[in-house]
CSV table of C-alpha atoms and ligand atoms in Angstrom, one decimal:
chain,number,residue,atom,x,y,z
W,1422,MET,CA,0.0,0.0,0.0
W,1423,ARG,CA,1.2,3.5,-0.8
W,1424,CYS,CA,0.7,6.8,0.9
W,1425,VAL,CA,-3.0,7.6,0.9
W,1426,HIS,CA,-2.8,11.2,-0.3
W,1427,PRO,CA,-4.7,12.9,-3.2
W,1428,GLN,CA,-1.3,14.2,-4.4
W,1429,LYS,CA,1.8,12.3,-5.3
W,1430,LYS,CA,2.3,8.9,-3.7
W,1431,VAL,CA,6.0,8.3,-3.5
W,1432,PHE,CA,7.1,6.9,-0.2
W,1433,LYS,CA,5.8,3.7,1.3
W,1434,ASN,CA,3.7,4.0,4.4
W,1435,LYS,CA,2.1,0.6,4.6
W,1436,ILE,CA,3.1,0.0,8.3
W,1437,SER,CA,2.1,3.5,9.4
W,1438,SER,CA,-1.3,3.1,7.8
W,1439,LEU,CA,-1.9,-0.2,9.4
W,1440,LEU,CA,-0.9,1.1,12.8
W,1441,PHE,CA,-3.1,4.1,12.3
W,1442,LYS,CA,-6.1,1.8,11.5
W,1443,GLU,CA,-5.5,-0.2,14.7
W,1444,ALA,CA,-4.9,2.9,16.8
W,1445,GLN,CA,-8.2,4.3,15.7
W,1446,ARG,CA,-10.0,1.4,17.2
W,1447,TYR,CA,-8.7,2.2,20.6
W,1448,LEU,CA,-7.5,5.9,20.7
W,1449,VAL,CA,-9.9,8.7,19.7
W,1450,GLY,CA,-9.0,9.5,16.1
W,1451,GLY,CA,-5.9,7.3,16.6
W,1452,VAL,CA,-4.0,10.0,18.4
W,1453,ASN,CA,-3.5,11.7,21.8
W,1454,SER,CA,-3.3,15.2,20.5
W,1455,PRO,CA,-5.5,16.4,17.6
W,1456,VAL,CA,-3.0,17.9,15.2
W,1457,ARG,CA,-1.0,14.7,15.0
W,1458,ALA,CA,-3.9,13.1,13.1
W,1459,PHE,CA,-3.0,15.0,9.8
W,1460,ARG,CA,-6.6,16.0,9.4
W,1461,ALA,CA,-5.5,19.5,8.2
W,1462,VAL,CA,-3.4,17.9,5.3
W,1463,GLY,CA,-5.4,14.8,4.6
W,1464,GLY,CA,-3.9,11.3,4.5
W,1465,SER,CA,-2.6,9.1,7.2
W,1466,PRO,CA,-0.1,10.2,9.9
W,1467,LEU,CA,3.4,8.7,10.1
W,1468,PHE,CA,4.1,6.6,13.1
W,1469,ILE,CA,7.5,7.4,14.4
W,1470,LYS,CA,9.8,4.6,15.5
W,1471,SER,CA,12.9,6.5,16.5
W,1472,ALA,CA,14.8,9.7,16.1
W,1473,LYS,CA,18.3,11.1,16.4
W,1474,GLY,CA,19.6,14.6,16.0
W,1475,SER,CA,17.5,16.3,13.2
W,1476,ILE,CA,16.3,13.0,11.7
W,1477,ILE,CA,13.1,11.1,12.5
W,1478,VAL,CA,12.5,7.5,11.2
W,1479,ASP,CA,9.0,6.2,10.7
W,1480,GLU,CA,7.8,2.6,11.1
W,1481,ASP,CA,8.2,2.0,7.4
W,1482,GLY,CA,11.9,3.0,7.7
W,1483,ASN,CA,11.5,6.3,5.9
W,1484,ARG,CA,13.9,9.0,7.1
W,1485,PHE,CA,12.9,12.6,7.3
W,1486,ILE,CA,14.6,15.9,8.4
W,1487,ASP,CA,12.3,16.9,11.2
W,1488,TYR,CA,10.9,20.4,11.6
W,1489,VAL,CA,8.2,19.6,14.1
W,1490,MET,CA,10.9,18.8,16.8
W,1491,SER,CA,8.2,17.7,19.2
W,1492,TRP,CA,6.5,21.1,18.5
W,1493,GLY,CA,9.5,23.0,19.4
W,1494,ALA,CA,10.5,21.2,22.6
W,1495,LEU,CA,13.8,19.8,21.2
W,1496,MET,CA,16.2,22.7,20.8
W,1497,LEU,CA,19.1,20.2,20.9
W,1498,GLY,CA,17.5,17.8,18.5
W,1499,HIS,CA,16.4,14.3,19.2
W,1500,ALA,CA,18.0,12.0,21.8
W,1501,HIS,CA,20.9,14.3,22.7
W,1502,PRO,CA,23.4,12.1,24.5
W,1503,LYS,CA,23.7,14.4,27.5
W,1504,VAL,CA,19.9,14.6,28.0
W,1505,VAL,CA,19.4,10.8,27.5
W,1506,GLY,CA,22.3,10.2,29.9
W,1507,ALA,CA,20.7,12.4,32.6
W,1508,ILE,CA,17.3,10.7,32.1
W,1509,LYS,CA,18.9,7.2,32.6
W,1510,GLN,CA,20.8,8.3,35.6
W,1511,ALA,CA,17.8,9.9,37.2
W,1512,ALA,CA,15.5,6.9,36.4
W,1513,ASP,CA,17.9,4.5,38.2
W,1514,LYS,CA,17.5,6.5,41.4
W,1515,GLY,CA,13.7,6.4,41.3
W,1516,THR,CA,11.0,7.8,39.1
W,1517,SER,CA,9.0,10.0,41.5
W,1518,PHE,CA,9.0,10.8,45.2
W,1519,GLY,CA,6.3,13.3,45.8
W,1520,ALA,CA,8.8,15.1,48.0
W,1521,PRO,CA,11.4,17.8,47.3
W,1522,THR,CA,14.7,17.1,45.5
W,1523,ARG,CA,17.9,19.1,45.1
W,1524,ALA,CA,17.5,19.0,41.3
W,1525,GLU,CA,14.4,21.2,41.5
W,1526,THR,CA,16.3,24.0,43.2
W,1527,GLU,CA,19.1,23.6,40.7
W,1528,LEU,CA,16.8,23.9,37.7
W,1529,ALA,CA,15.1,26.9,39.3
W,1530,LYS,CA,18.5,28.6,39.8
W,1531,ILE,CA,19.4,28.1,36.2
W,1532,ILE,CA,16.1,29.5,34.9
W,1533,SER,CA,16.1,32.5,37.1
W,1534,TYR,CA,19.7,33.3,36.2
W,1535,ALA,CA,18.7,33.1,32.5
W,1536,ILE,CA,15.4,35.0,33.0
W,1537,PRO,CA,15.9,37.5,35.8
W,1538,SER,CA,12.2,38.5,35.9
W,1539,ILE,CA,11.6,35.1,37.3
W,1540,GLU,CA,12.4,35.6,41.0
W,1541,LYS,CA,10.4,32.6,42.1
W,1542,ILE,CA,9.2,29.7,40.1
W,1543,ARG,CA,6.7,26.8,40.3
W,1544,PHE,CA,7.2,23.7,38.2
W,1545,VAL,CA,4.2,21.9,36.6
W,1546,SER,CA,3.9,19.2,34.0
W,1547,SER,CA,2.5,21.0,30.9
W,1548,GLY,CA,2.3,24.4,29.3
W,1549,THR,CA,-1.5,24.2,29.8
W,1550,GLU,CA,-1.1,23.9,33.5
W,1551,ALA,CA,1.4,26.8,33.5
W,1552,THR,CA,-0.9,29.3,31.8
W,1553,MET,CA,-4.0,28.1,33.6
W,1554,SER,CA,-2.2,28.5,37.0
W,1555,ALA,CA,-0.7,31.9,36.0
W,1556,ILE,CA,-4.1,33.2,35.2
W,1557,ARG,CA,-5.5,31.9,38.6
W,1558,LEU,CA,-2.6,33.6,40.3
W,1559,ALA,CA,-3.1,36.9,38.5
W,1560,ARG,CA,-6.7,36.8,39.5
W,1561,GLY,CA,-5.9,35.9,43.1
W,1562,PHE,CA,-3.3,38.7,43.3
W,1563,THR,CA,-5.4,41.5,41.7
W,1564,LYS,CA,-8.8,40.3,43.0
W,1565,ARG,CA,-10.1,41.1,39.5
W,1566,LYS,CA,-11.7,38.6,37.1
W,1567,LYS,CA,-11.2,39.5,33.4
W,1568,ILE,CA,-8.3,38.6,31.2
W,1569,ILE,CA,-7.2,39.8,27.8
W,1570,LYS,CA,-5.7,37.4,25.3
W,1571,PHE,CA,-4.8,37.8,21.6
W,1572,GLU,CA,-6.5,36.3,18.6
W,1573,GLY,CA,-4.4,33.4,17.2
W,1574,CYS,CA,-2.3,33.0,20.4
W,1575,TYR,CA,-2.5,29.5,21.9
W,1576,HIS,CA,-2.0,29.1,25.6
W,1577,GLY,CA,-2.9,25.4,26.0
W,1578,HIS,CA,-6.3,23.9,26.4
W,1579,CYS,CA,-7.5,25.5,29.7
W,1580,ASP,CA,-11.2,26.4,29.3
W,1581,SER,CA,-10.9,30.1,29.9
W,1582,LEU,CA,-8.2,30.4,27.2
W,1583,LEU,CA,-9.9,28.3,24.6
W,1584,VAL,CA,-11.4,31.2,22.9
W,1585,LYS,CA,-11.0,32.7,19.5
W,1586,ALA,CA,-12.4,36.1,18.6
W,1587,GLY,CA,-15.6,36.6,16.7
W,1588,SER,CA,-15.6,38.9,13.8
W,1589,GLY,CA,-16.3,41.9,16.0
W,1590,ILE,CA,-12.9,42.6,17.5
W,1591,SER,CA,-13.9,43.8,20.9
W,1592,THR,CA,-16.7,41.4,21.4
W,1593,PHE,CA,-16.8,38.9,24.2
W,1594,SER,CA,-16.1,35.8,22.3
W,1595,CYS,CA,-17.6,32.4,21.6
W,1596,PRO,CA,-16.0,29.3,22.9
W,1597,ASP,CA,-13.7,27.5,20.6
W,1598,SER,CA,-14.7,24.1,21.9
W,1599,LEU,CA,-17.8,22.2,22.8
W,1600,GLY,CA,-17.9,21.8,26.6
W,1601,VAL,CA,-16.5,25.2,27.3
W,1602,THR,CA,-19.4,27.2,28.7
W,1603,GLN,CA,-20.3,30.8,28.1
W,1604,ALA,CA,-19.9,31.4,31.8
W,1605,THR,CA,-16.3,30.2,31.7
W,1606,ILE,CA,-15.2,32.5,28.9
W,1607,LYS,CA,-17.3,35.5,29.6
W,1608,ASP,CA,-14.4,37.0,31.4
W,1609,THR,CA,-12.0,36.4,28.5
W,1610,ILE,CA,-11.6,39.3,26.1
W,1611,VAL,CA,-10.0,38.6,22.8
W,1612,VAL,CA,-8.1,41.3,20.8
W,1613,PRO,CA,-6.2,41.0,17.5
W,1614,TYR,CA,-2.5,40.5,17.9
W,1615,ASN,CA,-0.4,43.6,17.4
W,1616,ASP,CA,-3.5,45.8,17.8
W,1617,ILE,CA,-2.5,48.2,20.6
W,1618,LYS,CA,-5.2,50.7,19.9
W,1619,THR,CA,-8.0,48.2,20.5
W,1620,THR,CA,-6.2,46.9,23.6
W,1621,LYS,CA,-6.0,50.4,25.0
W,1622,GLN,CA,-9.7,51.0,24.3
W,1623,ILE,CA,-10.8,47.8,26.0
W,1624,VAL,CA,-8.5,48.4,29.0
W,1625,GLN,CA,-9.8,51.9,29.4
W,1626,ARG,CA,-13.4,50.6,29.5
W,1627,ASN,CA,-12.7,47.7,31.8
W,1628,PHE,CA,-9.6,48.5,33.8
W,1629,ARG,CA,-11.1,47.9,37.2
W,1630,ASP,CA,-11.9,44.3,36.1
W,1631,ILE,CA,-8.8,43.2,34.2
W,1632,ALA,CA,-6.5,40.9,36.1
W,1633,ALA,CA,-4.1,40.0,33.3
W,1634,ILE,CA,-3.0,40.4,29.8
W,1635,ILE,CA,-1.5,37.2,28.4
W,1636,VAL,CA,0.5,37.2,25.2
W,1637,GLU,CA,3.0,35.1,23.2
W,1638,PRO,CA,5.9,37.7,22.9
W,1639,VAL,CA,6.5,36.2,19.5
W,1640,ALA,CA,3.4,34.5,18.3
W,1641,ALA,CA,4.1,31.0,17.0
W,1642,ASN,CA,0.8,29.2,17.1
W,1643,MET,CA,-0.9,30.9,14.1
W,1644,GLY,CA,2.3,30.3,12.2
W,1645,VAL,CA,5.2,32.6,13.2
W,1646,VAL,CA,4.1,36.3,13.7
W,1647,MET,CA,6.4,38.9,15.1
W,1648,PRO,CA,5.3,41.5,17.5
W,1649,GLN,CA,5.4,44.9,15.8
W,1650,ILE,CA,7.7,47.5,17.2
W,1651,GLY,CA,6.3,48.9,20.3
W,1652,PHE,CA,3.6,46.3,20.8
W,1653,LEU,CA,5.1,44.6,23.8
W,1654,ALA,CA,6.4,47.9,25.3
W,1655,GLU,CA,2.9,49.4,25.0
W,1656,LEU,CA,1.4,46.3,26.7
W,1657,ARG,CA,3.9,46.8,29.5
W,1658,ASN,CA,2.9,50.5,29.9
W,1659,ILE,CA,-0.8,49.7,29.9
W,1660,CYS,CA,-0.3,47.0,32.6
W,1661,ASN,CA,1.8,49.4,34.7
W,1662,ARG,CA,-0.7,52.2,34.4
W,1663,TYR,CA,-3.7,50.1,35.4
W,1664,GLY,CA,-2.1,47.5,37.8
W,1665,ILE,CA,-2.7,44.7,35.4
W,1666,ILE,CA,-0.5,41.6,35.5
W,1667,LEU,CA,1.4,41.1,32.2
W,1668,ILE,CA,1.9,37.4,31.5
W,1669,PHE,CA,4.3,36.3,28.7
W,1670,ASP,CA,3.6,32.9,27.5
W,1671,GLU,CA,7.1,31.8,26.6
W,1672,VAL,CA,6.3,28.1,26.3
W,1673,ILE,CA,7.7,28.2,22.8
W,1674,THR,CA,9.9,31.3,22.9
W,1675,GLY,CA,11.7,30.4,26.2
W,1676,PHE,CA,15.3,29.4,25.4
W,1677,ARG,CA,14.4,29.4,21.7
W,1678,PHE,CA,16.1,32.7,20.5
W,1679,THR,CA,18.6,33.2,23.2
W,1680,PHE,CA,19.6,31.5,26.5
W,1681,GLY,CA,16.7,33.1,28.2
W,1682,GLY,CA,13.3,34.4,27.0
W,1683,ALA,CA,12.1,36.6,24.2
W,1684,GLN,CA,11.8,39.1,27.0
W,1685,ASN,CA,15.6,39.3,27.3
W,1686,LEU,CA,15.8,40.1,23.6
W,1687,PHE,CA,13.0,42.8,23.6
W,1688,GLY,CA,14.1,44.2,26.9
W,1689,ILE,CA,10.5,44.0,28.3
W,1690,GLU,CA,9.9,42.2,31.6
W,1691,PRO,CA,6.5,40.6,32.2
W,1692,ASP,CA,5.2,40.1,35.8
W,1693,ILE,CA,4.8,36.3,35.2
W,1694,THR,CA,6.4,34.1,32.6
W,1695,CYS,CA,5.1,30.7,31.5
W,1696,LEU,CA,7.6,28.1,30.2
W,1697,GLY,CA,7.4,24.6,28.8
W,1698,LYS,CA,8.6,22.7,25.8
W,1699,ILE,CA,12.4,23.4,25.7
W,1700,ILE,CA,12.9,23.4,29.4
W,1701,GLY,CA,11.9,19.8,29.7
W,1702,GLY,CA,14.2,18.5,27.0
W,1703,GLY,CA,11.4,16.4,25.6
W,1704,LEU,CA,9.9,15.3,28.9
W,1705,PRO,CA,6.7,16.6,30.5
W,1706,LEU,CA,7.9,19.7,32.3
W,1707,ALA,CA,6.7,23.3,32.4
W,1708,ALA,CA,6.8,26.2,34.8
W,1709,TYR,CA,5.5,29.6,35.7
W,1710,GLY,CA,7.4,32.2,37.6
W,1711,GLY,CA,7.8,35.9,38.1
W,1712,ARG,CA,8.0,38.6,40.7
W,1713,LYS,CA,8.4,37.3,44.2
W,1714,GLN,CA,5.6,39.4,45.6
W,1715,ILE,CA,3.1,37.9,43.1
W,1716,MET,CA,4.5,34.3,43.3
W,1717,GLU,CA,4.1,34.3,47.0
W,1718,TYR,CA,0.4,34.4,46.7
W,1719,LEU,CA,0.7,30.7,45.8
W,1720,CYS,CA,0.0,28.1,48.4
W,1721,PRO,CA,1.7,27.1,50.7
W,1722,VAL,CA,2.8,30.7,51.3
W,1723,GLY,CA,-0.3,32.4,50.0
W,1724,GLY,CA,-3.9,31.6,49.3
W,1725,VAL,CA,-3.9,30.6,45.6
W,1726,TYR,CA,-4.1,26.9,45.4
W,1727,GLN,CA,-2.2,24.9,42.8
W,1728,ALA,CA,-0.6,21.4,43.1
W,1729,GLY,CA,0.6,18.4,41.2
W,1730,THR,CA,1.4,14.8,42.0
W,1731,LEU,CA,4.2,14.7,39.4
W,1732,SER,CA,5.2,18.4,39.5
W,1733,GLY,CA,8.9,18.7,39.5
W,1734,ASN,CA,9.3,15.1,38.5
W,1735,PRO,CA,12.9,14.1,39.1
W,1736,ILE,CA,13.4,12.6,35.6
W,1737,ALA,CA,11.9,15.5,33.8
W,1738,VAL,CA,13.8,18.0,36.0
W,1739,ASN,CA,17.1,16.3,35.4
W,1740,ALA,CA,16.4,16.2,31.6
W,1741,GLY,CA,15.7,19.9,31.9
W,1742,ILE,CA,19.0,20.6,33.8
W,1743,ALA,CA,21.0,18.7,31.2
W,1744,THR,CA,19.3,20.5,28.4
W,1745,LEU,CA,19.8,23.9,29.8
W,1746,LYS,CA,23.4,23.2,30.7
W,1747,VAL,CA,24.1,22.3,27.1
W,1748,LEU,CA,22.1,25.2,25.7
W,1749,ALA,CA,24.1,27.6,27.9
W,1750,THR,CA,27.2,26.7,25.8
W,1751,MET,CA,25.4,27.0,22.4
W,1752,ASP,CA,25.8,29.9,20.0
W,1753,TYR,CA,22.3,31.2,19.5
W,1754,LEU,CA,23.4,34.2,17.5
W,1755,TRP,CA,25.1,31.8,15.1
W,1756,LEU,CA,21.9,29.7,14.7
W,1757,ASN,CA,19.6,32.7,14.4
W,1758,ARG,CA,21.9,34.2,11.7
W,1759,LYS,CA,21.9,30.9,9.7
W,1760,ILE,CA,18.1,30.7,9.7
W,1761,SER,CA,17.8,34.4,8.9
W,1762,ASP,CA,20.0,33.8,5.9
W,1763,PHE,CA,18.0,30.7,5.0
W,1764,CYS,CA,14.8,32.7,5.1
W,1765,GLN,CA,16.3,35.7,3.2
W,1766,SER,CA,17.3,33.5,0.4
W,1767,LEU,CA,13.9,32.0,0.4
W,1768,LYS,CA,12.3,35.4,0.2
W,1769,ILE,CA,14.5,36.5,-2.7
W,1770,LEU,CA,13.6,33.3,-4.6
W,1771,ILE,CA,9.9,33.7,-3.9
W,1772,ARG,CA,10.0,37.3,-5.1
W,1773,SER,CA,11.8,36.5,-8.3
W,1774,SER,CA,9.5,33.5,-9.1
W,1775,LYS,CA,6.3,35.5,-8.4
W,1776,ILE,CA,4.8,32.8,-6.1
W,1777,ASN,CA,2.2,34.1,-3.7
W,1778,CYS,CA,4.0,33.3,-0.6
W,1779,THR,CA,5.1,35.1,2.5
W,1780,VAL,CA,8.0,34.0,4.8
W,1781,ASN,CA,7.6,34.9,8.4
W,1782,HIS,CA,10.6,34.1,10.6
W,1783,ALA,CA,11.9,34.8,14.1
W,1784,GLY,CA,15.3,33.4,15.3
W,1785,SER,CA,15.2,29.7,14.4
W,1786,ILE,CA,11.5,29.3,13.6
W,1787,PHE,CA,9.7,30.1,10.4
W,1788,THR,CA,6.4,29.8,8.6
W,1789,LEU,CA,5.5,30.0,4.9
W,1790,PHE,CA,2.1,31.5,4.4
W,1791,PHE,CA,0.5,31.1,1.0
W,1792,THR,CA,-0.5,34.7,0.6
W,1793,GLU,CA,1.5,37.6,-0.9
W,1794,LYS,CA,0.3,40.0,1.8
W,1795,PRO,CA,2.2,40.6,5.1
W,1796,VAL,CA,1.0,38.5,8.0
W,1797,THR,CA,0.9,40.4,11.3
W,1798,ASN,CA,-2.2,38.9,12.9
W,1799,TYR,CA,-4.5,36.0,12.8
W,1800,ALA,CA,-7.0,37.4,10.3
W,1801,GLN,CA,-4.1,37.9,7.8
W,1802,ALA,CA,-2.7,34.5,8.5
W,1803,LYS,CA,-6.1,33.0,7.6
W,1804,HIS,CA,-5.8,34.5,4.1
W,1805,THR,CA,-3.4,31.7,3.3
W,1806,ASP,CA,-4.3,29.3,0.5
W,1807,ILE,CA,-4.9,26.1,2.5
W,1808,GLN,CA,-5.0,23.9,-0.7
W,1809,LYS,CA,-1.6,25.2,-1.7
W,1810,PHE,CA,-0.3,24.5,1.8
W,1811,LYS,CA,-1.6,20.9,1.7
W,1812,LYS,CA,0.2,20.3,-1.7
W,1813,PHE,CA,3.3,21.9,-0.3
W,1814,PHE,CA,3.2,19.7,2.8
W,1815,TRP,CA,3.0,16.5,0.8
W,1816,ALA,CA,5.6,17.6,-1.7
W,1817,MET,CA,8.0,18.3,1.3
W,1818,LEU,CA,7.3,14.9,2.8
W,1819,ASN,CA,8.0,13.3,-0.5
W,1820,SER,CA,11.4,15.0,-0.5
W,1821,GLY,CA,12.1,13.7,2.9
W,1822,ILE,CA,11.2,16.8,4.9
W,1823,TYR,CA,8.7,16.5,7.8
W,1824,CYS,CA,7.0,19.9,8.4
W,1825,ALA,CA,4.2,20.6,10.8
W,1826,PRO,CA,1.0,19.1,9.3
W,1827,SER,CA,-0.8,22.4,9.7
W,1828,GLN,CA,-0.4,25.9,8.1
W,1829,PHE,CA,-0.8,27.6,11.5
W,1830,GLU,CA,2.3,26.2,13.1
W,1831,ALA,CA,6.0,27.1,13.2
W,1832,ASN,CA,8.8,25.0,11.6
W,1833,PHE,CA,11.5,24.5,14.2
W,1834,PHE,CA,15.2,24.4,13.5
W,1835,SER,CA,17.3,23.0,16.3
W,1836,PHE,CA,21.0,23.0,17.0
W,1837,ALA,CA,21.1,19.5,15.6
W,1838,HIS,CA,20.2,20.6,12.1
W,1839,THR,CA,23.3,20.7,9.9
W,1840,ASP,CA,24.2,22.8,6.9
W,1841,LYS,CA,23.5,19.8,4.8
W,1842,ASP,CA,20.0,19.6,6.2
W,1843,ARG,CA,19.4,23.3,5.5
W,1844,GLU,CA,20.6,22.9,1.9
W,1845,LYS,CA,18.5,19.8,1.3
W,1846,THR,CA,15.5,21.6,2.8
W,1847,PHE,CA,16.0,24.7,0.8
W,1848,GLN,CA,16.1,22.7,-2.4
W,1849,ALA,CA,13.0,20.8,-1.4
W,1850,ILE,CA,11.1,24.0,-0.7
W,1851,ILE,CA,12.1,25.3,-4.2
W,1852,LYS,CA,10.9,22.1,-5.8
W,1853,ALA,CA,7.7,22.1,-3.8
W,1854,LEU,CA,6.9,25.7,-4.6
W,1855,LYS,CA,7.5,25.1,-8.3
W,1856,SER,CA,5.1,22.1,-8.2
W,1857,LEU,CA,2.2,24.1,-6.9
D,1274,PLP,C1,2.4,24.4,23.5
D,1274,PLP,C2,2.0,25.6,24.1
D,1274,PLP,C3,1.2,25.7,25.2
D,1274,PLP,C4,0.7,24.4,25.9
D,1274,PLP,O1,1.6,23.6,26.3
D,1274,PLP,P1,1.2,22.0,26.6
D,1274,PLP,O2,2.5,21.5,27.2
D,1274,PLP,O3,0.9,21.5,25.2
D,1274,PLP,O4,0.1,22.0,27.5
D,1274,PLP,C5,1.0,26.9,25.8
D,1274,PLP,N1,1.4,28.0,25.3
D,1274,PLP,C6,2.1,28.0,24.1
D,1274,PLP,C7,2.6,29.3,23.6
D,1274,PLP,C8,2.4,26.8,23.5
D,1274,PLP,O5,3.1,26.8,22.3
């Protein structure tokens, strides 16, 4: 059997398709997280057997250069020996204690050294928990109830954040998911990303009620979208003026562009930072932290409750320490420059070939949108030609490149990607674009 895709059918995926059939009998949609099911691109997902560095290998033995990188978690690439070593060592000593360990303090030290706005931190097991808890904390601290989030920013699947804006920009939104009640989201206000004017208007009208503004300092869940100049600084000003807690969701951006957060690059400090993905080195680990005065509202010191059986799990924390120790020695500027060059060449090529395509990039992540207009917010991102994206995705897969199976995701370079990978990927993109 061959790849079940409307387009070209080149590589074999017999085993993956059989496994997917069986998985669908037991797992909902055959997966444990929706985007893995390839619904956005059609066809059957690849089942991954193993991975090393920049390469993933599927059950049929196909090898791909990976740009999903566990959705950005693997800044050092797959199965980095130092990280795997730390995991093995930790596992030998016990998998979970439900009691404090030295390693938690060590990881906390490294993180607050790298991100000085984090004076105190709390470890949790997923980015969703981090943002959900940060919002609870902001509400507990300010004694206010409303929050502002931006359209197209993803903060995990916590009910109150599962909201997309309706067409009216300042309207109180509709839930994005069945099971999320109107009551849960009535205190969530959604504003277009990069729209400081609307943000100001809404804050001026509601400032006594707004506990927090939560934002991805570089948006990476509608595809990559950079904050416009002044956007984050203005958010900081607004929050200062009205006593609103500014939450940077750095679950993707933390340790992505520099050994620290996007906040270090932009020189804007939030009150609370959410981290996840990279800090766990591929294990379930996330965190939220910030100003001591706010963090100490958390139980057992303060009255905001939040807990976790596996929070600060010793294996995950040791994987995190190993990851950050290696990352501290890596040349982020070098990597960012490489990817910047990569994207510049791509832009030049696209311009000369008159393909309707926009390259958005930040540091080592990028997205190709199939629209010629600039993409600075979610409405513009949605102008993309999804049919073209689908064709592009499969053309890339057929050239041995595994991109995110959705237009509204970033592609992630890691320190493990080689010049050869970049060259091969560049050629594959040219070929794929020409085939559209
Ligand atoms: C992935 C992500 C989350 C959610 O993290 P999970 O570990 O999947 O719960 C939250 N915020 C951002 C910006 C993310 O990219």
